Each structure stands twice: as C-alpha cells, then as structure tokens.
PDB file of C-alpha atoms and ligand atoms in Angstrom:
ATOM      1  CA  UNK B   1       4.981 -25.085  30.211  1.00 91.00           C
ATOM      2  CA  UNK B   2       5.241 -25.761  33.945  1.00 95.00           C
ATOM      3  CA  UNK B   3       1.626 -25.178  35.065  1.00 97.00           C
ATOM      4  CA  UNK B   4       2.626 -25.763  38.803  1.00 98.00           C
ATOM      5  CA  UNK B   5       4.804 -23.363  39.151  1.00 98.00           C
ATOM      6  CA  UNK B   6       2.909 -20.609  37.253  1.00 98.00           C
ATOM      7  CA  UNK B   7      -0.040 -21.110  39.602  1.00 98.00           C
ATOM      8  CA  UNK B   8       2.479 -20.768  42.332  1.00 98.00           C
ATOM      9  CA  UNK B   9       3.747 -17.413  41.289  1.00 98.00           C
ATOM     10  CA  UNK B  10       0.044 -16.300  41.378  1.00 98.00           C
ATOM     11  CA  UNK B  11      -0.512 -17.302  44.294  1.00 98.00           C
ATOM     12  CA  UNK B  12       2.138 -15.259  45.537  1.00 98.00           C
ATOM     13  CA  UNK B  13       1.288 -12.539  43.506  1.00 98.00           C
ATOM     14  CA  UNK B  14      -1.995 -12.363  45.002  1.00 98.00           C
ATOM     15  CA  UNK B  15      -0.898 -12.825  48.888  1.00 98.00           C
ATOM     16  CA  UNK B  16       1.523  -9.828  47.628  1.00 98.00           C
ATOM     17  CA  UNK B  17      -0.733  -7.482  47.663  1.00 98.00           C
ATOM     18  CA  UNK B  18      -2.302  -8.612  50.577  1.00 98.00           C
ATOM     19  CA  UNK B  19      -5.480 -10.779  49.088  1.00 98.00           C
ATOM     20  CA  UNK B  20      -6.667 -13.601  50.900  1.00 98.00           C
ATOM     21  CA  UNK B  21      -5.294 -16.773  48.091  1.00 97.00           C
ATOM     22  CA  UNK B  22      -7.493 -19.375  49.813  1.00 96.00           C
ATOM     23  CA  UNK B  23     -10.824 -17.395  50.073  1.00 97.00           C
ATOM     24  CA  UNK B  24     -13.700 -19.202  47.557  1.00 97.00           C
ATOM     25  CA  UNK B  25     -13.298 -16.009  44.799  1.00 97.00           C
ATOM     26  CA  UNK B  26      -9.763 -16.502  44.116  1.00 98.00           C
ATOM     27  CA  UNK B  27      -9.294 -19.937  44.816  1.00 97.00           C
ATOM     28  CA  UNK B  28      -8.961 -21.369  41.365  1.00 98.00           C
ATOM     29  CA  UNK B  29      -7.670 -18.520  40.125  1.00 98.00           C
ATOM     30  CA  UNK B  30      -4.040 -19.623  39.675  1.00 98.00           C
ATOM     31  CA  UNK B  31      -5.174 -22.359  37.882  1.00 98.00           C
ATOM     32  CA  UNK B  32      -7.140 -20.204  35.492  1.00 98.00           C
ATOM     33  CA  UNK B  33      -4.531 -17.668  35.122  1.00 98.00           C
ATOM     34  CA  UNK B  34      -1.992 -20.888  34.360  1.00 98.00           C
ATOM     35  CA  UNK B  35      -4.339 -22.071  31.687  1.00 97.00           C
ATOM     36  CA  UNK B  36      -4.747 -18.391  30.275  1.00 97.00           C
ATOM     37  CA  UNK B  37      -1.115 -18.306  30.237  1.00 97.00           C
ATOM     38  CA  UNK B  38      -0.813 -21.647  28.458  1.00 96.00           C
ATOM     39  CA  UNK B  39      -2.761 -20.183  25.702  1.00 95.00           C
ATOM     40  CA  UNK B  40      -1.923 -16.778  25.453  1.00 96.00           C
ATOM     41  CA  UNK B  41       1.797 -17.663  25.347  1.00 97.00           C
ATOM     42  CA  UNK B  42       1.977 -21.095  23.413  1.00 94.00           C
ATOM     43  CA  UNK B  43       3.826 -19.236  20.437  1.00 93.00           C
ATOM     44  CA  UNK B  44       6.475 -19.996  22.400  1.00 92.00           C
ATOM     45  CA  UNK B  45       6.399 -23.498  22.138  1.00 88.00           C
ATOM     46  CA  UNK B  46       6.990 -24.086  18.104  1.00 77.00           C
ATOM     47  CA  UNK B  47       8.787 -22.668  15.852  1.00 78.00           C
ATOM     48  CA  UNK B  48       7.365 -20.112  13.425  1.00 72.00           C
ATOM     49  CA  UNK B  49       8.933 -21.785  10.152  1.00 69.00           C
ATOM     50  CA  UNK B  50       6.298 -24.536  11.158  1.00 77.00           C
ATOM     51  CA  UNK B  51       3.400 -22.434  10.685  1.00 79.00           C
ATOM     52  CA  UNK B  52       4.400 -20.293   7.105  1.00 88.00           C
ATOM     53  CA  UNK B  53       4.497 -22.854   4.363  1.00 88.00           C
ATOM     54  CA  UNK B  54       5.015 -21.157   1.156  1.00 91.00           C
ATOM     55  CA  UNK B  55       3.221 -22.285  -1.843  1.00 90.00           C
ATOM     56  CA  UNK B  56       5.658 -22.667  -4.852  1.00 86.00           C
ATOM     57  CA  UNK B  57       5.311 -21.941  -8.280  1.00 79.00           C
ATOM     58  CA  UNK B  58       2.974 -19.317  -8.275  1.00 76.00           C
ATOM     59  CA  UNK B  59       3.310 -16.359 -11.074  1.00 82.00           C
ATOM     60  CA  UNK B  60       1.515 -13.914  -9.255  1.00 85.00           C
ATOM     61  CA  UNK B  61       4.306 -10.922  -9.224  1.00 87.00           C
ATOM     62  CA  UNK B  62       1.930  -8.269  -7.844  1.00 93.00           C
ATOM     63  CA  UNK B  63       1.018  -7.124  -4.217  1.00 95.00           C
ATOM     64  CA  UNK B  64      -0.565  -8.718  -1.522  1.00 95.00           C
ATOM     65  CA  UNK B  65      -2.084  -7.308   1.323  1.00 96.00           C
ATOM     66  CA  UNK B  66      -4.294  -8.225   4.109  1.00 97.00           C
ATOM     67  CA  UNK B  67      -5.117  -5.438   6.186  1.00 96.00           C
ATOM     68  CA  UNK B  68      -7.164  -4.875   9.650  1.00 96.00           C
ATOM     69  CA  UNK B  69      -5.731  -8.166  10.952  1.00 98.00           C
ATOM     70  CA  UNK B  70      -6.812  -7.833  14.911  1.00 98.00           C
ATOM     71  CA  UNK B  71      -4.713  -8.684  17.405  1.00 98.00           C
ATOM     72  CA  UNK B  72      -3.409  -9.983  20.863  1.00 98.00           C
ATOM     73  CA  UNK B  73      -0.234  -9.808  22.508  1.00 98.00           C
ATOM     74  CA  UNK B  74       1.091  -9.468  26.040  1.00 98.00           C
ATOM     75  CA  UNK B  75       3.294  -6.222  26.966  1.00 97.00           C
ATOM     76  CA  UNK B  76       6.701  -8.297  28.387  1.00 98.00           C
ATOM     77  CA  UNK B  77       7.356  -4.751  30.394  1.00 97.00           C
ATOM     78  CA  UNK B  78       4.171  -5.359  32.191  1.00 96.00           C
ATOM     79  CA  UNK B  79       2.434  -8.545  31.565  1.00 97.00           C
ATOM     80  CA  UNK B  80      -0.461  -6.505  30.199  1.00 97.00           C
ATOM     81  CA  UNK B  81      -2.246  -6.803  26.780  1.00 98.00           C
ATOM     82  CA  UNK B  82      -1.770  -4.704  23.910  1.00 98.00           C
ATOM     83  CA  UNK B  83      -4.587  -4.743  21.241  1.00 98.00           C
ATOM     84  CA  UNK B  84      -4.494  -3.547  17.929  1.00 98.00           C
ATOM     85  CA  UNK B  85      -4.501  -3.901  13.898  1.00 98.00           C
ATOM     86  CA  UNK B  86      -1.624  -5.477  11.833  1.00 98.00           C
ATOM     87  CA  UNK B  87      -1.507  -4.736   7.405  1.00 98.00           C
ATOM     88  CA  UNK B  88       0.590  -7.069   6.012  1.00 97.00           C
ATOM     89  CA  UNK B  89       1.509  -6.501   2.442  1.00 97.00           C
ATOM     90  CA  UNK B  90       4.227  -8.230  -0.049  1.00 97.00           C
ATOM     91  CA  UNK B  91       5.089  -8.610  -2.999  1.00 96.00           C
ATOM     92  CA  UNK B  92       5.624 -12.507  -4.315  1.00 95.00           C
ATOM     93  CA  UNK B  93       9.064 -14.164  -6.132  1.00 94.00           C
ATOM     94  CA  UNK B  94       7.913 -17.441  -7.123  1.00 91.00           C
ATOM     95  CA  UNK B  95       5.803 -18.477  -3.778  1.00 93.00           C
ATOM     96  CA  UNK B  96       3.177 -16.950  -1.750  1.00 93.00           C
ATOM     97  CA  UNK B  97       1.756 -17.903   1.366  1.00 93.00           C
ATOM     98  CA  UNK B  98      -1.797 -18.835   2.490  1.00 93.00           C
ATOM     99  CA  UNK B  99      -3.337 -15.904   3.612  1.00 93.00           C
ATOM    100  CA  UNK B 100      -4.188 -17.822   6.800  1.00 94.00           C
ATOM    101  CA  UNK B 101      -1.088 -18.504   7.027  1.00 94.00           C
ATOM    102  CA  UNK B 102       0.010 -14.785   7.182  1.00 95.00           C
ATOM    103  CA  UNK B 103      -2.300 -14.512  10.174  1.00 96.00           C
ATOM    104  CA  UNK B 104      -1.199 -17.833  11.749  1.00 94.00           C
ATOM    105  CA  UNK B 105       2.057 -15.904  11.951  1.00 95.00           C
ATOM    106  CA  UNK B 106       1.124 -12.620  13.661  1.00 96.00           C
ATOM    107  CA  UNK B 107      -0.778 -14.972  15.902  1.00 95.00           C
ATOM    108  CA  UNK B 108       2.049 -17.065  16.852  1.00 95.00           C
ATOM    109  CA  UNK B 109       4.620 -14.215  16.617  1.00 96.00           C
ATOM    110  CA  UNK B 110       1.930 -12.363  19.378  1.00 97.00           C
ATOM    111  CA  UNK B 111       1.148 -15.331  21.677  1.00 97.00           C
ATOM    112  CA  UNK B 112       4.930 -15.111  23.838  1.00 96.00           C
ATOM    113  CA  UNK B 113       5.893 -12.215  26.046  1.00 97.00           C
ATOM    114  CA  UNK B 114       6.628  -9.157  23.058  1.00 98.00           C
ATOM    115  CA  UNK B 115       6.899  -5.596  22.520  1.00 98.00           C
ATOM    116  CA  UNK B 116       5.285  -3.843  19.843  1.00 98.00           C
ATOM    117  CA  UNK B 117       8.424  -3.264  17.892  1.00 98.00           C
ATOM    118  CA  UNK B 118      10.106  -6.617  18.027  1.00 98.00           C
ATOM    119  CA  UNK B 119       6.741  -8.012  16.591  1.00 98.00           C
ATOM    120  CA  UNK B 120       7.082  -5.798  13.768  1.00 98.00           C
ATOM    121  CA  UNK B 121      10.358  -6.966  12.584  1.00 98.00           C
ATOM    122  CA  UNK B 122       9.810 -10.489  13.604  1.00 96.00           C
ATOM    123  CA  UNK B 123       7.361 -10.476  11.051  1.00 96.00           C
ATOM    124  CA  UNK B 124       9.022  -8.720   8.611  1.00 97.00           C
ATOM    125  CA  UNK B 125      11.450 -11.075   8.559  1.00 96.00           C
ATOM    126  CA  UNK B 126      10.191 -14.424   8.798  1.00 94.00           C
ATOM    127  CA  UNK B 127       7.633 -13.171   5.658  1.00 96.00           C
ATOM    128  CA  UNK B 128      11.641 -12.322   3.805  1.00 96.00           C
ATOM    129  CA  UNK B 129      12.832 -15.885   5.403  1.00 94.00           C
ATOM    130  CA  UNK B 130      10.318 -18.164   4.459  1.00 93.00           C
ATOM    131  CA  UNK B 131       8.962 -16.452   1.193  1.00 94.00           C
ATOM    132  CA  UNK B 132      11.216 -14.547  -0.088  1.00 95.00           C
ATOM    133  CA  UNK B 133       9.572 -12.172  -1.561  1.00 96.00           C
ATOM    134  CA  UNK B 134      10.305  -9.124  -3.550  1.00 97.00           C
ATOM    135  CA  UNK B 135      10.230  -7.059  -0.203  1.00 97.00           C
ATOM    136  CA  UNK B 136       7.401  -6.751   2.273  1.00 97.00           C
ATOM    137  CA  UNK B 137       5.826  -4.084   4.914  1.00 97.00           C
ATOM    138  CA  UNK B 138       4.499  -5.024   8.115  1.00 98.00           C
ATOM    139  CA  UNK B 139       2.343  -1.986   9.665  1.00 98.00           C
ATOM    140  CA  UNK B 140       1.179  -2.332  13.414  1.00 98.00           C
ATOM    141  CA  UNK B 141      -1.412  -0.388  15.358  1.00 98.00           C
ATOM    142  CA  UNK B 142      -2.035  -0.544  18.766  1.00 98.00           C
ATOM    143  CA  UNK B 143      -3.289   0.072  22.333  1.00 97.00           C
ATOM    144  CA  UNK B 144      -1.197  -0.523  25.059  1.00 96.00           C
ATOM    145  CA  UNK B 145      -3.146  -0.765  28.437  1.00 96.00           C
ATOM    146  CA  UNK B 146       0.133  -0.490  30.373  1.00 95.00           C
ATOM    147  CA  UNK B 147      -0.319   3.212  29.025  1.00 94.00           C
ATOM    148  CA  UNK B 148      -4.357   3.599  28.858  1.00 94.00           C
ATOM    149  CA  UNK B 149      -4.811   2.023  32.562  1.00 92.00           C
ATOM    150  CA  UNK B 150      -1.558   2.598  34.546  1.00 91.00           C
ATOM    151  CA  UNK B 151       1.812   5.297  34.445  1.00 91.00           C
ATOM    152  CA  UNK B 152       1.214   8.071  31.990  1.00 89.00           C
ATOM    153  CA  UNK B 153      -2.788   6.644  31.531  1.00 90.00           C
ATOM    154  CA  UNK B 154      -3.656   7.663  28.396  1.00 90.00           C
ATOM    155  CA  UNK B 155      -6.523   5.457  27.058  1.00 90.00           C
ATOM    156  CA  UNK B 156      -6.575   5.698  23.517  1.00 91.00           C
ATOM    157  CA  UNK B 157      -3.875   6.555  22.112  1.00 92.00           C
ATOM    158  CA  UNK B 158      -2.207   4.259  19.907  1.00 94.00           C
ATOM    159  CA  UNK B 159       1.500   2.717  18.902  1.00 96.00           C
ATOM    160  CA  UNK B 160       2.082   2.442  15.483  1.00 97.00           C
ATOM    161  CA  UNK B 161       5.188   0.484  13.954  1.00 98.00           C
ATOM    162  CA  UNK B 162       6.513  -0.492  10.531  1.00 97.00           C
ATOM    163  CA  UNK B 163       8.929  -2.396   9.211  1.00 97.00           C
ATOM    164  CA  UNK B 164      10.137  -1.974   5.711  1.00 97.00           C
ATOM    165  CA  UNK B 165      12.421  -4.829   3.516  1.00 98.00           C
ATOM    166  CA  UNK B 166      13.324  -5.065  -0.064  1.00 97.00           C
ATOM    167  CA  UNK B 167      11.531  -3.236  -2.594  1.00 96.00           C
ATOM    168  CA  UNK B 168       9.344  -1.535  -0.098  1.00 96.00           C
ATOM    169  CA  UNK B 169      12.046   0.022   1.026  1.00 94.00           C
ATOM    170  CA  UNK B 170      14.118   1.246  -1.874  1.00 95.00           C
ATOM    171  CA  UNK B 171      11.403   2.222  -4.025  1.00 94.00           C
ATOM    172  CA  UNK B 172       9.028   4.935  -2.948  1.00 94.00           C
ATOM    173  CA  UNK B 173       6.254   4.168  -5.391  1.00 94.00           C
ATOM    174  CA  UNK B 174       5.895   0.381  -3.672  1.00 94.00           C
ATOM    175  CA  UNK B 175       5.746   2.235  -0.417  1.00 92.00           C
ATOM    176  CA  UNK B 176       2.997   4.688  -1.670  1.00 93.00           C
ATOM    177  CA  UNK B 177       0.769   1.778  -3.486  1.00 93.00           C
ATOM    178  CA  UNK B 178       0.781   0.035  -0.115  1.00 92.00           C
ATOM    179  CA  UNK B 179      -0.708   3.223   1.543  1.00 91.00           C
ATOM    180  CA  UNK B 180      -3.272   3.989  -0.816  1.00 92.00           C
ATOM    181  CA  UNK B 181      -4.290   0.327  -0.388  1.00 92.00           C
ATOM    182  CA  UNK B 182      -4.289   0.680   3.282  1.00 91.00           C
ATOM    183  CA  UNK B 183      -6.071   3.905   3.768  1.00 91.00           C
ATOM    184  CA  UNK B 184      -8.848   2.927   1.071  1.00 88.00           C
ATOM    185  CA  UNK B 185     -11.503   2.032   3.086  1.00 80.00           C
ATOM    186  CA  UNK B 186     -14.084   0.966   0.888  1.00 76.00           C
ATOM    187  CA  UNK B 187     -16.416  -2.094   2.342  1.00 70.00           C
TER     188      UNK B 187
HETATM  189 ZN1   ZN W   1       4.036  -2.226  28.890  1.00 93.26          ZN
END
C-alpha cells in the first residue's frame, strides 16, 4: 500500500473543504488515516484461498452454522463504514473448515473497499470453492452510515442480504432448518 500517497490525498481532502492541513489538530492526521487505511483495507493484499484451509476427512454430514458474526466493512460508494451481523451456515462433503476460519473470511472478504451485496456472494462462494460443501447460506445484516448520517439519513435501519448455493437452494426444508437455527435465540 502506498502510504505516501494516501496521506497526500488527505491532505487534500482536508484543504478541500477548506481546513487548515498544517494546524497542530490535524497535523498527523494523514498519517493516521493512512495507517487506518492500511488496516481496514489489508484484505486486499492476500488472497482469500490463503486464509480458508479445509480440514479433510471429516464425516460430519450435518449443518454448520455460526451466527451473530459482527462486522466491519467500508461502503466503496462512500468510503464510510457499514456495521452489522453475518450467519454463516453449511452443510459439509468430506471437509469442513475451522470455524475461525469462517470468520477469518468475512474479515478478509470485509477489510477492501465492498458493498453489502458483493460480500454476500463473495462469501458464498469461496465457502462452495474451497469446501465444497453440500450448499451453503450466507445471511448479512447491516447499518450503513452513508444512509443513517448523510442522503436519505435514516439511522437504523438495516440492509439485509443472502446468498443461497446448492442444497440451500433447491431444497426448502435446508432453507427452513437454517432459519429456525438463526432466529432461536436461546443464550
Ligand atoms: Zn454508501
């Protein structure tokens, strides 16, 4: 990531709308916002397949879920966060993946410039990629604060997504497990 030239574009971002870049409150803050940036965006520098290692050989043919995943990402349409709650659930051919693994995905999948939707799928598909799995559903929550703090400002409301593959998708009784799983909220 070129660090210089990020803090440059802040810089100009902030003379832009007519701060003062040099005065003592905002003088480091390019640097800040470069090293924010280096974090908040270093999925894009590896490849997912690095992170979700599937585990071979295991029997288990029944479904897996981890739900209430919280999470980061940055709005590409405005460079602001959105915040929310990913469910992953699959069902297992063979291999299954650590469940920090699952969530080492989202994360990396969330750390780079997204939107909502392309998350979802991008997901969805590495899960199908790299485990192939009977079928999976990715489900995706989530406040946007380019809508709850700017345009059409509606705080609170929230974006939800899915993406559907395999089994989940042509049988209707997968579906409906996953969603009884999901919406039973016992501690
Ligand atoms: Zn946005």
């Amino acid at each position: 990531m070129d660090m210089k030239k990020i803090e440059e574009g802040v810089r100009l971002i902030l003379e832009g709308v007519g701060e003062d870049p040099g005065r003592p409150g905002l003088k480091d803050t390019p640097k800040r916002v470069a090293k924010m940036y280096s974090e908040i965006f270093s999925g894009l520098r590896t490849p997912v397949e690095d992170i979700l290692n599937p585990i071979e050989g295991e029997n288990h043919d029944e479904m897996v879920m981890l739900k209430d995943i919280p999470f980061y990402s940055i709005c590409e349409h405005h460079l602001l966060p959105f915040i929310g709650k990913a469910h992953i659930a699959y069902i297992p051919s063979g291999q299954i993946a650590g469940l920090s693994d699952l969530v080492k995905a989202l994360e990396h999948l969330a750390n780079r410039p997204q939107v909502q939707e392309r998350l979802t799928t991008q997901l969805a598909d590495v899960l199908m990629q790299r485990l192939k799995p009977k079928g999976c559903m990715v489900i995706i929550d989530a406040e946007h604060l380019c809508m709850s703090m700017r345009g059409i400002k509606k705080p609170g409301s929230r974006t939800v997504t899915s993406a559907v593959r395999g089994t989940f998708r042509s049988r209707q009784s997968t579906r409906e497990e996953m969603l009884a799983l999901l919406n039973d909220r016992r501690p």
